[in-house]
Coordinates of C-alpha atoms in Angstrom, one line a residue:
Chain A
G1347 CA -38.8 -44.6 -78.2
A1348 CA -37.2 -45.9 -81.3
P1349 CA -33.9 -46.7 -80.0
W1350 CA -35.5 -48.9 -77.1
R1351 CA -37.5 -50.7 -79.6
L1352 CA -34.4 -51.6 -81.6
L1353 CA -33.2 -53.6 -78.8
S1354 CA -34.5 -57.4 -78.3
F1355 CA -36.9 -58.2 -75.9
G1356 CA -34.4 -60.0 -73.7
A1357 CA -32.1 -56.9 -73.9
R1358 CA -34.9 -54.7 -72.8
A1359 CA -35.9 -57.1 -69.9
Q1360 CA -32.3 -57.0 -68.8
L1361 CA -31.8 -53.4 -68.8
C1362 CA -35.2 -52.9 -66.9
S1363 CA -34.3 -55.2 -64.1
S1364 CA -31.0 -53.5 -63.8
F1365 CA -32.4 -50.3 -62.8
S1366 CA -32.0 -49.6 -59.1
I1367 CA -34.5 -46.8 -58.9
P1368 CA -38.2 -47.7 -59.1
I1369 CA -39.1 -46.2 -62.4
R1370 CA -41.8 -47.5 -64.6
C1371 CA -39.8 -49.5 -67.0
G1372 CA -41.6 -52.3 -68.8
A1373 CA -40.0 -54.3 -71.3
D1374 CA -43.2 -55.2 -72.8
M1375 CA -45.1 -51.9 -72.2
S1376 CA -45.6 -50.8 -75.6
H1377 CA -45.4 -51.8 -79.2
G1378 CA -44.0 -49.0 -81.1
G1379 CA -45.7 -46.5 -83.4
L1380 CA -45.5 -46.2 -87.1
T1381 CA -41.5 -46.6 -87.3
T1382 CA -40.9 -49.6 -85.2
F1383 CA -44.0 -51.6 -85.0
N1384 CA -43.0 -53.9 -87.7
I1385 CA -40.0 -55.1 -86.1
D1386 CA -42.0 -57.5 -83.9
H1387 CA -45.3 -57.5 -85.4
G1388 CA -45.2 -56.5 -89.2
F1389 CA -45.4 -60.2 -90.2
V1390 CA -48.4 -61.2 -87.9
E1391 CA -50.3 -58.0 -88.7
A1392 CA -50.0 -58.6 -92.4
M1393 CA -51.2 -62.2 -91.9
V1394 CA -54.3 -61.2 -90.2
R1395 CA -54.9 -58.6 -92.7
G1396 CA -54.7 -61.2 -95.3
F1397 CA -57.1 -63.4 -93.3
R1398 CA -59.6 -60.4 -93.6
S1399 CA -59.9 -61.1 -97.2
G1400 CA -61.3 -64.6 -96.2
F1401 CA -64.7 -63.0 -94.9
L1402 CA -67.8 -63.9 -97.1
D1403 CA -69.0 -61.0 -99.1
D1404 CA -72.3 -60.0 -100.4
N1405 CA -72.2 -62.2 -103.4
D1406 CA -71.4 -65.2 -101.1
Y1407 CA -74.4 -64.5 -98.9
T1408 CA -76.6 -64.2 -101.9
R1409 CA -75.7 -67.5 -103.1
L1410 CA -76.1 -69.1 -99.7
Q1411 CA -79.4 -67.5 -99.2
Q1412 CA -80.8 -69.2 -102.4
S1413 CA -79.8 -72.5 -101.0
E1414 CA -82.6 -75.2 -100.7
T1415 CA -81.0 -77.7 -98.6
L1416 CA -77.9 -77.9 -96.3
E1417 CA -76.1 -79.9 -99.2
D1418 CA -76.5 -76.8 -101.4
V1419 CA -75.0 -74.5 -98.5
K1420 CA -72.1 -76.8 -98.5
M1421 CA -71.6 -76.6 -102.3
N1422 CA -72.0 -72.9 -102.1
L1423 CA -69.3 -72.7 -99.6
K1424 CA -67.1 -75.0 -101.6
A1425 CA -67.3 -72.6 -104.6
D1426 CA -64.3 -70.3 -104.0
T1427 CA -64.8 -69.1 -100.5
D1428 CA -62.5 -69.3 -97.6
Y1429 CA -64.7 -72.2 -96.3
M1430 CA -63.7 -74.5 -99.0
G1431 CA -63.5 -78.1 -97.8
F1432 CA -64.3 -77.5 -94.1
L1433 CA -67.1 -79.9 -94.3
D1434 CA -65.7 -82.3 -96.6
N1435 CA -65.5 -85.3 -94.3
D1436 CA -68.9 -84.8 -92.9
N1437 CA -72.1 -86.4 -94.5
E1438 CA -74.8 -85.7 -91.6
L1439 CA -75.1 -82.0 -91.9
S1440 CA -76.7 -79.9 -89.1
P1441 CA -76.3 -76.3 -88.3
A1442 CA -74.7 -77.4 -85.0
L1443 CA -72.0 -79.3 -87.0
V1444 CA -71.5 -76.3 -89.2
R1445 CA -71.0 -74.1 -86.2
D1446 CA -68.4 -76.7 -84.7
R1447 CA -66.6 -77.1 -87.8
A1448 CA -66.3 -73.1 -88.4
V1449 CA -65.3 -72.5 -84.8
S1450 CA -62.4 -75.2 -85.2
K1451 CA -61.3 -73.4 -88.3
L1452 CA -61.4 -70.2 -86.5
V1453 CA -59.6 -71.3 -83.6
E1454 CA -56.9 -72.8 -85.8
E1455 CA -56.3 -69.6 -87.4
F1456 CA -56.1 -67.7 -84.2
E1457 CA -53.6 -70.2 -82.8
Y1458 CA -51.6 -70.0 -85.9
L1459 CA -51.4 -66.1 -85.4
Q1460 CA -50.6 -66.4 -81.9
A1461 CA -47.7 -68.9 -82.7
Q1462 CA -46.1 -66.4 -84.8
A1463 CA -46.7 -63.5 -82.2
S1464 CA -44.0 -62.0 -79.9
E1465 CA -44.4 -60.0 -76.8
P1466 CA -46.4 -57.8 -76.1
L1467 CA -48.9 -59.3 -78.8
Y1468 CA -48.9 -62.6 -77.3
T1469 CA -50.1 -61.4 -74.0
F1470 CA -52.9 -59.4 -75.6
M1471 CA -53.9 -62.6 -77.5
E1472 CA -53.8 -64.5 -74.3
Y1473 CA -56.1 -61.7 -72.8
I1474 CA -58.6 -62.2 -75.5
K1475 CA -58.6 -66.0 -74.6
Y1476 CA -59.4 -65.3 -71.0
E1477 CA -63.0 -64.7 -71.9
Y1478 CA -63.5 -68.0 -73.3
M1479 CA -61.8 -69.6 -70.3
I1480 CA -64.1 -67.7 -68.0
D1481 CA -67.1 -69.0 -70.2
N1482 CA -66.0 -72.5 -70.0
V1483 CA -65.6 -72.4 -66.3
M1484 CA -69.0 -71.1 -65.9
H1485 CA -70.4 -73.6 -68.4
L1486 CA -69.0 -76.4 -66.3
L1487 CA -70.1 -75.0 -63.0
K1488 CA -73.8 -74.4 -64.3
G1489 CA -74.0 -77.5 -66.2
T1490 CA -73.2 -79.6 -63.0
L1491 CA -76.1 -77.8 -61.1
S1492 CA -78.3 -79.5 -63.7
G1493 CA -76.9 -82.8 -63.2
R1494 CA -75.2 -83.3 -66.6
S1495 CA -72.0 -85.5 -67.0
P1496 CA -68.5 -84.0 -67.1
E1497 CA -67.7 -85.5 -70.4
E1498 CA -71.0 -84.1 -72.1
L1499 CA -70.0 -80.5 -70.6
M1500 CA -66.3 -80.7 -71.6
A1501 CA -67.3 -81.5 -75.3
Q1502 CA -69.3 -78.3 -75.4
C1503 CA -66.5 -76.2 -74.1
H1504 CA -65.1 -73.4 -76.5
P1505 CA -61.6 -74.7 -77.8
L1506 CA -60.1 -71.2 -77.3
G1507 CA -60.6 -71.5 -73.6
M1508 CA -59.3 -75.0 -72.6
F1509 CA -57.4 -75.8 -69.6
K1510 CA -55.5 -79.1 -68.8
E1511 CA -58.0 -81.9 -68.8
S1512 CA -57.4 -82.6 -65.0
T1513 CA -58.3 -79.2 -64.2
M1514 CA -61.4 -79.3 -66.4
R1515 CA -62.6 -82.5 -64.8
A1516 CA -62.2 -81.1 -61.3
I1517 CA -64.3 -77.9 -61.7
P1518 CA -67.8 -79.6 -61.8
T1519 CA -67.0 -81.3 -58.4
F1520 CA -67.4 -78.2 -56.4
E1521 CA -70.6 -77.1 -54.7
S1522 CA -72.3 -73.7 -55.8
S1523 CA -72.2 -71.6 -52.8
P1524 CA -69.5 -68.9 -51.5
K1525 CA -67.7 -71.5 -49.5
G1526 CA -67.6 -73.9 -52.5
Y1527 CA -66.2 -71.3 -54.9
A1528 CA -63.6 -70.3 -52.5
D1529 CA -62.5 -73.9 -52.4
L1530 CA -62.6 -74.1 -56.1
Y1531 CA -60.4 -71.1 -56.4
Q1532 CA -57.8 -72.3 -54.0
T1533 CA -57.5 -75.9 -55.2
V1534 CA -58.2 -75.6 -59.0
L1535 CA -58.4 -72.2 -60.2
V1536 CA -55.3 -70.6 -58.7
D1537 CA -52.9 -72.0 -61.3
T1538 CA -55.2 -70.8 -64.3
P1539 CA -54.9 -67.2 -65.5
V1540 CA -58.5 -66.5 -64.8
G1541 CA -57.9 -67.3 -61.1
Q1542 CA -56.9 -63.7 -60.4
Y1543 CA -60.5 -62.6 -61.1
F1544 CA -61.9 -65.3 -58.8
D1545 CA -59.5 -63.9 -56.2
L1546 CA -60.7 -60.4 -56.6
W1547 CA -64.3 -61.5 -56.5
L1548 CA -63.7 -63.6 -53.4
Q1549 CA -62.0 -60.7 -51.7
E1550 CA -65.2 -58.6 -52.5
R1551 CA -67.4 -61.2 -50.9
Q1552 CA -65.1 -61.9 -48.0
E1553 CA -68.0 -61.3 -45.4
M1554 CA -70.4 -63.4 -47.0
I1555 CA -68.0 -66.4 -46.9
A1556 CA -66.8 -65.9 -43.3
N1557 CA -70.2 -65.2 -41.8
P1558 CA -72.8 -66.8 -44.0
G1559 CA -75.8 -66.7 -41.5
E1560 CA -75.2 -63.1 -40.3
M1561 CA -74.9 -61.4 -43.6
R1562 CA -78.1 -59.8 -44.7
S1563 CA -78.2 -59.8 -48.4
I1564 CA -80.6 -60.8 -51.3
L1565 CA -78.4 -63.5 -52.5
D1566 CA -78.8 -66.4 -50.2
E1567 CA -76.9 -68.4 -52.6
V1568 CA -74.8 -66.8 -55.3
E1569 CA -76.3 -67.8 -58.6
V1570 CA -74.0 -68.9 -61.2
E1571 CA -75.3 -66.2 -63.6
I1572 CA -74.2 -63.3 -61.1
L1573 CA -70.9 -64.9 -60.5
R1574 CA -70.4 -65.1 -64.4
N1575 CA -71.3 -61.3 -64.7
S1576 CA -68.9 -60.4 -61.8
I1577 CA -66.1 -62.2 -63.1
L1578 CA -66.7 -60.9 -66.6
K1579 CA -66.7 -57.4 -65.4
L1580 CA -63.5 -58.0 -63.6
Y1581 CA -62.0 -59.3 -66.7
L1582 CA -63.3 -56.5 -68.9
E1583 CA -61.7 -54.0 -66.4
D1584 CA -58.4 -55.8 -66.5
F1585 CA -58.3 -56.0 -70.2
Y1586 CA -59.2 -52.4 -70.6
H1587 CA -56.3 -51.3 -68.2
Y1588 CA -53.8 -53.6 -70.2
T1589 CA -54.9 -51.9 -73.5
Q1590 CA -54.4 -48.4 -72.1
R1591 CA -51.1 -49.4 -70.7
L1592 CA -50.1 -50.6 -74.1
G1593 CA -50.6 -47.1 -75.5
G1594 CA -50.6 -45.9 -78.9
D1595 CA -53.2 -46.5 -81.6
T1596 CA -54.1 -50.0 -79.6
A1597 CA -55.2 -47.9 -76.5
E1598 CA -57.5 -45.7 -78.6
I1599 CA -59.2 -48.2 -80.7
M1600 CA -59.4 -51.0 -78.0
G1601 CA -60.5 -48.5 -75.5
H1602 CA -63.5 -47.5 -77.7
V1603 CA -64.2 -51.2 -78.5
L1604 CA -64.1 -52.4 -75.0
K1605 CA -66.0 -49.3 -73.6
I1606 CA -68.9 -50.2 -75.9
R1607 CA -68.6 -53.8 -74.7
A1608 CA -68.6 -52.8 -71.2
D1609 CA -71.7 -50.7 -71.8
R1610 CA -73.4 -53.6 -73.4
H1611 CA -72.6 -55.6 -70.4
S1612 CA -74.2 -53.0 -68.1
I1613 CA -77.3 -52.7 -70.2
N1614 CA -77.7 -56.5 -70.5
V1615 CA -77.3 -57.0 -66.9
T1616 CA -80.0 -54.3 -66.3
L1617 CA -82.3 -55.5 -68.6
N1618 CA -82.1 -59.3 -67.5
S1619 CA -82.3 -58.3 -63.9
F1620 CA -85.8 -56.8 -64.1
N1621 CA -87.7 -59.9 -63.3
T1622 CA -85.4 -61.2 -60.7
R1623 CA -84.6 -60.6 -57.1
L1624 CA -81.7 -58.4 -58.2
N1625 CA -84.3 -55.9 -58.9
D1626 CA -85.7 -55.8 -55.5
A1627 CA -86.0 -51.9 -54.8
S1628 CA -84.4 -51.9 -51.3
T1629 CA -81.0 -53.3 -52.3
R1630 CA -80.8 -53.1 -56.0
A1631 CA -78.6 -49.9 -56.1
S1632 CA -75.9 -51.5 -54.0
E1633 CA -76.2 -55.0 -55.5
R1634 CA -76.5 -54.1 -59.1
S1635 CA -73.9 -51.7 -59.1
L1636 CA -71.2 -54.3 -58.2
L1637 CA -71.8 -55.8 -61.7
Y1638 CA -71.2 -52.8 -63.7
P1639 CA -67.7 -52.4 -64.9
G1640 CA -65.7 -49.4 -63.9
F1641 CA -65.2 -47.8 -67.3
G1642 CA -67.2 -47.2 -70.5
Y1643 CA -69.1 -44.3 -71.9
L1644 CA -72.0 -45.0 -69.3
Y1645 CA -69.6 -44.8 -66.5
P1646 CA -70.0 -43.2 -64.0
E1647 CA -73.1 -41.1 -64.4
A1648 CA -75.4 -43.2 -66.3
T1649 CA -74.2 -46.6 -64.5
Q1650 CA -75.3 -44.8 -61.2
K1651 CA -78.7 -44.2 -62.8
L1652 CA -79.0 -47.7 -64.2
A1653 CA -78.5 -49.1 -60.8
S1654 CA -81.6 -47.6 -59.6
C1655 CA -83.9 -48.2 -62.5
G1656 CA -87.0 -50.4 -61.7
D1657 CA -88.4 -50.9 -65.3
E1658 CA -87.7 -50.6 -68.9
G1659 CA -89.2 -47.0 -69.0
S1660 CA -86.5 -45.5 -66.6
L1661 CA -83.7 -47.6 -68.4
G1662 CA -85.0 -46.0 -71.8
E1663 CA -84.9 -42.6 -70.2
V1664 CA -81.2 -43.1 -69.2
L1665 CA -80.3 -44.7 -72.6
S1666 CA -82.0 -41.9 -74.7
M1667 CA -79.2 -39.4 -73.5
Y1668 CA -76.5 -41.3 -75.3
T1669 CA -76.2 -41.0 -79.0
L1670 CA -74.6 -44.5 -78.9
Y1671 CA -77.3 -46.3 -77.4
R1672 CA -80.5 -44.4 -78.4
P1673 CA -80.8 -46.3 -81.7
V1674 CA -80.3 -49.6 -79.9
W1675 CA -82.9 -48.9 -77.4
E1676 CA -85.3 -47.8 -80.1
V1677 CA -85.1 -51.1 -82.0
H1678 CA -85.9 -52.7 -78.5
M1679 CA -88.9 -50.6 -78.2
N1680 CA -90.1 -51.5 -81.7
Q1681 CA -89.5 -55.1 -81.1
A1682 CA -93.0 -55.6 -80.6
F1683 CA -93.9 -54.7 -84.3
G1684 CA -91.9 -57.5 -85.5
G1685 CA -88.5 -56.0 -85.7
D1686 CA -85.3 -56.9 -84.4
S1687 CA -84.2 -57.7 -80.8
I1688 CA -81.9 -55.6 -78.8
D1689 CA -79.4 -58.4 -79.3
D1690 CA -79.6 -58.1 -83.0
A1691 CA -79.1 -54.2 -82.5
F1692 CA -76.1 -55.0 -80.3
Y1693 CA -74.5 -57.2 -82.9
T1694 CA -75.0 -54.6 -85.6
Q1695 CA -73.5 -51.9 -83.4
E1696 CA -70.5 -54.4 -82.7
V1697 CA -69.8 -55.0 -86.3
E1698 CA -69.8 -51.3 -87.1
T1699 CA -67.4 -50.7 -84.1
L1700 CA -64.9 -53.6 -84.9
E1701 CA -64.7 -52.7 -88.7
L1702 CA -63.0 -49.4 -87.7
A1703 CA -59.9 -51.7 -86.4
F1704 CA -59.2 -52.3 -90.0
E1705 CA -59.1 -48.9 -91.0
S1706 CA -55.6 -48.1 -89.6
Q1707 CA -52.3 -50.0 -89.3
M1708 CA -49.6 -50.6 -86.7
H1709 CA -51.9 -51.7 -83.7
F1710 CA -53.2 -54.8 -82.2
A1711 CA -57.0 -54.1 -82.3
A1712 CA -57.1 -55.9 -85.7
F1713 CA -56.6 -59.2 -83.9
Y1714 CA -59.5 -58.7 -81.6
A1715 CA -61.7 -57.5 -84.3
Y1716 CA -60.8 -60.3 -86.6
L1717 CA -61.9 -62.7 -83.9
K1718 CA -65.1 -61.2 -83.1
L1719 CA -66.1 -60.5 -86.7
K1720 CA -65.5 -64.1 -87.7
E1721 CA -67.6 -65.2 -84.6
Q1722 CA -70.5 -62.9 -86.1
E1723 CA -69.8 -64.7 -89.6
I1724 CA -70.1 -68.0 -87.8
R1725 CA -73.5 -66.8 -86.1
N1726 CA -74.7 -65.7 -89.7
L1727 CA -73.7 -69.1 -91.3
V1728 CA -75.5 -71.0 -88.4
W1729 CA -78.6 -68.6 -89.0
I1730 CA -78.6 -69.2 -92.7
C1731 CA -78.4 -73.0 -92.1
E1732 CA -81.2 -73.0 -89.5
C1733 CA -83.5 -71.1 -91.9
V1734 CA -82.7 -73.5 -94.6
Q1735 CA -83.2 -76.6 -92.6
Q1736 CA -86.6 -75.6 -90.9
R1737 CA -87.8 -73.9 -94.3
R1738 CA -88.3 -70.5 -92.7
R1739 CA -87.1 -68.6 -95.6
E1740 CA -88.7 -65.2 -94.9
Y1741 CA -86.2 -64.8 -92.0
I1742 CA -83.1 -65.8 -94.0
G1743 CA -81.9 -62.3 -94.6
K1744 CA -81.7 -61.2 -90.9
F1745 CA -78.1 -61.2 -90.4
V1746 CA -75.4 -58.7 -90.2
H1747 CA -73.4 -58.1 -93.4
I1748 CA -69.5 -57.8 -92.6
F1749 CA -67.5 -55.4 -94.6
S1750 CA -70.2 -54.8 -96.9
L1751 CA -70.6 -51.8 -99.2
Q1752 CA -74.5 -51.9 -98.4
S1753 CA -73.9 -51.6 -94.8
P1754 CA -76.3 -48.8 -93.1
W1755 CA -73.4 -47.1 -91.6
R1756 CA -71.7 -46.7 -95.0
N1757 CA -74.8 -45.2 -96.7
R1758 CA -75.8 -42.8 -94.0
S1759 CA -74.9 -39.8 -95.9
K1760 CA -76.4 -40.8 -99.1
S1761 CA -79.9 -41.5 -97.8
Chain B
A335 CA 9.9 -13.6 -86.9
A336 CA 7.9 -13.5 -83.8
R337 CA 6.2 -10.4 -84.7
A338 CA 5.2 -11.8 -88.0
F339 CA 4.0 -14.7 -86.4
A340 CA 1.9 -12.6 -83.8
S341 CA 0.4 -10.6 -86.8
L342 CA -1.3 -13.6 -88.5
P343 CA -5.1 -14.2 -87.6
R344 CA -5.4 -16.7 -84.7
A345 CA -6.8 -19.6 -86.9
S346 CA -4.2 -19.6 -89.4
R347 CA -1.7 -20.4 -86.7
A348 CA -3.6 -23.5 -86.0
F349 CA -1.3 -26.2 -87.2
E350 CA 2.1 -24.7 -87.0
R351 CA 4.5 -27.2 -85.6
R352 CA 6.0 -26.0 -82.4
T353 CA 9.8 -26.1 -82.6
M354 CA 11.8 -27.3 -79.8
S355 CA 13.2 -23.9 -79.1
D356 CA 9.8 -22.7 -78.2
S357 CA 9.1 -25.5 -75.9
S358 CA 9.8 -23.5 -72.6
A359 CA 8.2 -20.4 -74.2
T360 CA 4.7 -19.3 -73.0
T361 CA 1.8 -21.6 -73.8
N362 CA 0.5 -19.0 -76.2
A363 CA 2.7 -20.6 -78.7
N364 CA 1.0 -23.9 -78.5
Y365 CA -0.6 -23.8 -81.9
G366 CA -1.8 -20.4 -81.3
C367 CA -4.1 -21.4 -78.4
E368 CA -4.7 -20.0 -75.2
G369 CA -5.5 -23.1 -73.4
E370 CA -3.0 -25.9 -73.0
L371 CA -5.1 -28.4 -74.9
C372 CA -6.6 -25.8 -77.3
N373 CA -9.9 -26.0 -75.2
F374 CA -10.3 -22.2 -74.2
G375 CA -13.6 -22.0 -75.6
W376 CA -15.8 -23.3 -78.3
V377 CA -14.0 -21.0 -80.9
E378 CA -10.8 -22.7 -80.2
V379 CA -12.1 -26.2 -80.1
L380 CA -13.8 -25.9 -83.6
T381 CA -11.3 -23.9 -85.3
H382 CA -8.5 -26.6 -84.1
I383 CA -10.3 -29.5 -85.4
S384 CA -8.7 -30.6 -88.7
P385 CA -10.9 -30.0 -91.8
Y386 CA -9.9 -33.6 -92.7
W387 CA -11.8 -34.9 -89.9
W388 CA -15.0 -32.8 -91.0
G389 CA -14.5 -34.0 -94.4
N390 CA -14.1 -37.7 -93.8
L391 CA -16.8 -37.4 -91.2
G392 CA -19.2 -36.1 -93.8
V393 CA -18.3 -39.1 -96.1
A394 CA -19.3 -41.5 -93.2
F395 CA -22.4 -39.7 -92.3
G396 CA -23.6 -39.5 -96.1
L397 CA -23.0 -43.2 -96.5
G398 CA -23.8 -44.5 -93.1
L399 CA -27.1 -42.6 -92.4
S400 CA -28.4 -43.4 -95.9
V401 CA -28.0 -47.0 -95.5
L402 CA -29.5 -46.8 -92.3
G403 CA -32.6 -45.1 -93.6
A404 CA -32.8 -47.7 -96.6
A405 CA -32.4 -50.7 -94.4
W406 CA -35.2 -49.4 -91.8
G407 CA -37.5 -48.8 -94.7
I408 CA -36.8 -52.3 -96.4
W409 CA -37.6 -54.0 -93.0
I410 CA -40.8 -52.0 -92.5
T411 CA -42.1 -52.7 -95.8
G412 CA -40.5 -56.3 -96.2
S413 CA -42.0 -57.7 -93.3
S414 CA -45.5 -56.5 -94.4
L415 CA -45.0 -57.7 -97.9
V416 CA -43.9 -61.3 -96.7
G417 CA -46.9 -61.6 -94.5
A418 CA -49.4 -60.3 -96.9
A419 CA -48.2 -62.4 -99.8
I420 CA -49.2 -65.6 -98.0
K421 CA -52.9 -64.9 -98.7
A422 CA -52.5 -63.1 -101.9
P423 CA -49.5 -64.4 -103.8
R424 CA -50.1 -62.2 -106.6
I425 CA -48.8 -59.1 -104.9
R426 CA -45.2 -60.5 -104.6
S427 CA -43.5 -59.2 -107.7
K428 CA -45.3 -55.7 -107.9
N429 CA -44.7 -54.8 -104.4
L430 CA -40.9 -55.5 -104.7
V431 CA -40.8 -51.9 -106.1
S432 CA -41.1 -50.6 -102.7
V433 CA -38.1 -52.4 -101.7
I434 CA -36.3 -51.0 -104.7
F435 CA -37.2 -47.6 -103.8
C436 CA -35.9 -47.9 -100.4
E437 CA -32.6 -49.4 -101.9
A438 CA -32.3 -46.2 -104.1
T439 CA -31.8 -44.3 -101.1
A440 CA -28.8 -46.3 -100.3
I441 CA -27.5 -45.8 -103.8
Y442 CA -27.7 -42.1 -103.4
G443 CA -25.6 -42.3 -100.0
V444 CA -23.0 -44.4 -102.0
I445 CA -23.0 -41.8 -104.8
I446 CA -22.6 -38.8 -102.8
A447 CA -19.8 -40.8 -100.7
I448 CA -17.9 -41.3 -103.9
I449 CA -18.2 -37.7 -105.0
L450 CA -17.3 -36.3 -101.7
M451 CA -14.2 -38.6 -101.5
T452 CA -12.9 -37.2 -104.8
H453 CA -12.9 -33.8 -103.4
I454 CA -10.8 -34.9 -100.4
S455 CA -7.2 -35.1 -101.4
E456 CA -4.1 -35.6 -99.3
P457 CA -1.8 -32.8 -99.8
E458 CA 1.6 -33.3 -101.5
A459 CA 3.6 -31.5 -99.1
R460 CA 4.3 -32.9 -95.7
F461 CA 1.9 -31.4 -93.2
S462 CA 4.7 -30.5 -90.8
R463 CA 6.5 -28.5 -93.3
I464 CA 3.6 -26.2 -94.1
Q465 CA 4.5 -22.7 -94.0
A466 CA 1.7 -20.7 -92.3
D467 CA 1.5 -17.9 -94.8
S468 CA 1.6 -19.9 -98.0
W469 CA -1.0 -22.5 -97.2
D470 CA -4.7 -21.6 -98.3
W471 CA -6.4 -21.8 -95.0
N472 CA -9.5 -20.4 -96.1
T473 CA -10.2 -22.9 -99.0
F474 CA -8.9 -25.7 -96.4
F475 CA -11.5 -24.8 -93.9
Y476 CA -14.4 -24.2 -96.5
A477 CA -13.6 -27.5 -98.2
G478 CA -13.8 -29.4 -94.8
Y479 CA -17.0 -27.8 -93.8
A480 CA -18.8 -28.1 -97.1
V481 CA -17.9 -31.9 -97.4
F482 CA -19.1 -32.5 -94.0
A483 CA -22.4 -30.4 -94.6
A484 CA -23.2 -32.3 -97.7
G485 CA -22.6 -35.4 -96.5
L486 CA -24.7 -34.9 -93.3
G487 CA -27.4 -33.3 -95.4
V488 CA -27.6 -36.2 -97.7
G489 CA -27.6 -38.7 -94.9
L490 CA -30.4 -37.1 -92.9
T491 CA -32.7 -36.7 -96.0
N492 CA -32.0 -40.3 -97.0
L493 CA -32.9 -41.4 -93.6
A494 CA -36.2 -39.6 -93.5
S495 CA -36.9 -40.7 -97.0
G496 CA -36.2 -44.3 -96.4
I497 CA -38.3 -44.5 -93.3
S498 CA -41.2 -42.8 -95.1
V499 CA -40.8 -45.0 -98.2
G500 CA -40.9 -47.9 -95.9
I501 CA -44.0 -47.2 -94.1
A502 CA -45.8 -46.3 -97.3
G503 CA -44.8 -49.4 -98.9
S504 CA -46.0 -51.5 -95.9
S505 CA -49.5 -50.2 -96.2
C506 CA -49.4 -50.4 -99.9
A507 CA -48.6 -54.0 -99.7
L508 CA -51.5 -54.5 -97.3
A509 CA -54.0 -52.5 -99.5
D510 CA -52.7 -54.3 -102.7
A511 CA -53.4 -57.6 -101.2
Q512 CA -57.1 -56.7 -100.5
N513 CA -57.6 -54.7 -103.7
G514 CA -55.5 -54.8 -106.6
D515 CA -56.6 -51.4 -108.1
L516 CA -55.0 -49.5 -105.2
F517 CA -51.5 -50.3 -105.9
V518 CA -50.8 -47.8 -108.7
K519 CA -52.3 -44.8 -106.8
M520 CA -50.2 -45.6 -103.6
L521 CA -47.2 -46.0 -105.7
I522 CA -47.5 -42.2 -106.2
V523 CA -47.2 -41.7 -102.5
E524 CA -44.0 -43.6 -102.5
I525 CA -42.5 -41.7 -105.3
F526 CA -43.1 -38.4 -103.6
A527 CA -41.4 -40.0 -100.5
S528 CA -38.4 -41.0 -102.4
A529 CA -38.2 -37.5 -104.0
L530 CA -37.1 -36.3 -100.6
G531 CA -33.7 -38.3 -101.1
I532 CA -33.2 -36.8 -104.6
F533 CA -33.6 -33.3 -103.0
G534 CA -31.0 -34.1 -100.7
I535 CA -28.4 -35.5 -103.2
I536 CA -28.8 -32.6 -105.6
V537 CA -28.1 -29.9 -102.8
G538 CA -25.3 -32.1 -101.6
I539 CA -23.5 -32.2 -105.0
I540 CA -24.0 -28.4 -105.6
M541 CA -22.8 -27.8 -101.9
S542 CA -19.6 -29.7 -102.4
N543 CA -19.0 -28.4 -106.0
D544 CA -16.5 -25.8 -104.8
A545 CA -15.0 -27.9 -102.0
E546 CA -11.2 -28.5 -102.9
F547 CA -8.7 -29.5 -100.3
P548 CA -5.6 -27.5 -101.2
E549 CA -2.6 -29.5 -102.5

């Protein structure tokens, strides 16, 4: 409670370690409610809410959509948006460059926020970074399979998930097999925060590594995609349980956000597996269910059904029972008529969910939501730049507005 | 004399000085208590605590808890204000009003402490020479309890008021940074929150009006 929170973090850690009985006493377990959150996190939270005003609004998007060339885009961004001056040093503009510069700017802001953070917010933001670390490791592994050079791969890694350079150079040197991954873990990844997920995954596949010839499995070699989905699933479960341990509003809001994320993961895995070996009728129920996270609105009943889905029809039947995902599925069904794809529908749903994090105060979800919404804004910017560059102006409006009063979820009751 | 002594109510015998001649007498003569340390029951404990203790403790609570509430409120709202002013410097001056509202609760605490202290007065007569039947015990005890309750009441209401203004002020600063029109409306929330402190001090002053420690 409040007296506990008024002690410093060091004092709490000392008191916790002095207990002789094994009670659940975490020095960093919770972050205080309305009355004590601001001790440690008031300043950082106020900063991230200040950054919220830096999102591009409807007027900015309207001006950007009227651009004829990328130079116009640069000029429109210079006119009183938060992106003033981020392209000043560049003359050769391209959508890829715009994305790189915008991502650098976002990472700088995130690191700045994390530098001001104290526990447990610092650990929370570290968890957010693990996802990018996993992506970088997978990118390096996958790139090696297609024979690209390590330097080129490292230049494409996401800046939020960087390891030491020696670690990153070592990753592409391992072979893509269960034995190779075991070696990779023991020599390189064990020191990194994401090593724990590889450890868990290797424990699950212990039999495959020990007796590769005798094990009857549909996966003769573990594809990098399946590895990636497994590691991501383990990470999402760990992050979810961490937010639940934090308690309070963070557990409630981040729980909702992460459950939707997990369900999106399950649906995408199922949808992408339909034309692969993973869909083999004899083993799909056992193999594919290993890739579904152990939490979420679809867990456990729907994930059981999803594991045995063979085609889109049965997948649609399962999803139609959930009001959260029925509209997403309907968008996918209408795709043939020139509408949005399922990814667009998921992006829209993500923006709607994340905007909720800014509706209340004194919790950590705003940090996660800020990062993800800024990423969506970068996707929007890159989309506009690509449409402008390729002169496909009819598609230029197909992006998701963020914090817009015209959003469909704000106008539902009026329509 | 012993009969006259025994006929007085128990509480009035509280602070009689035990004369040396009574030292070997029964323990009943110890300040009129049954227990040796006057702890034979809660009644004995409470009625044998000096009203000066109650009175001064009331002053301490009145001031201390008010300042605790004000300080709590200021750091809740101050940390948000400082962070939000980085991106929106225009909110700096207007949102200091939240800090001023919190400070007002501390001032209420100082006011009630000064008022209560004027009620507490050291008696002119030496305490040891008080005659049991000429000392105004009823006023004495009433004064002690009234000052204590007034101080405690003001302290607790200001504690609640300070925290409440702090939380409202924090949200006000963040909202003002996003949209300047919201400030005035949210200020009304803070005004209602700081009215709680005013209720406390009004009741405290009325309660302690009749409290007068006898000379």
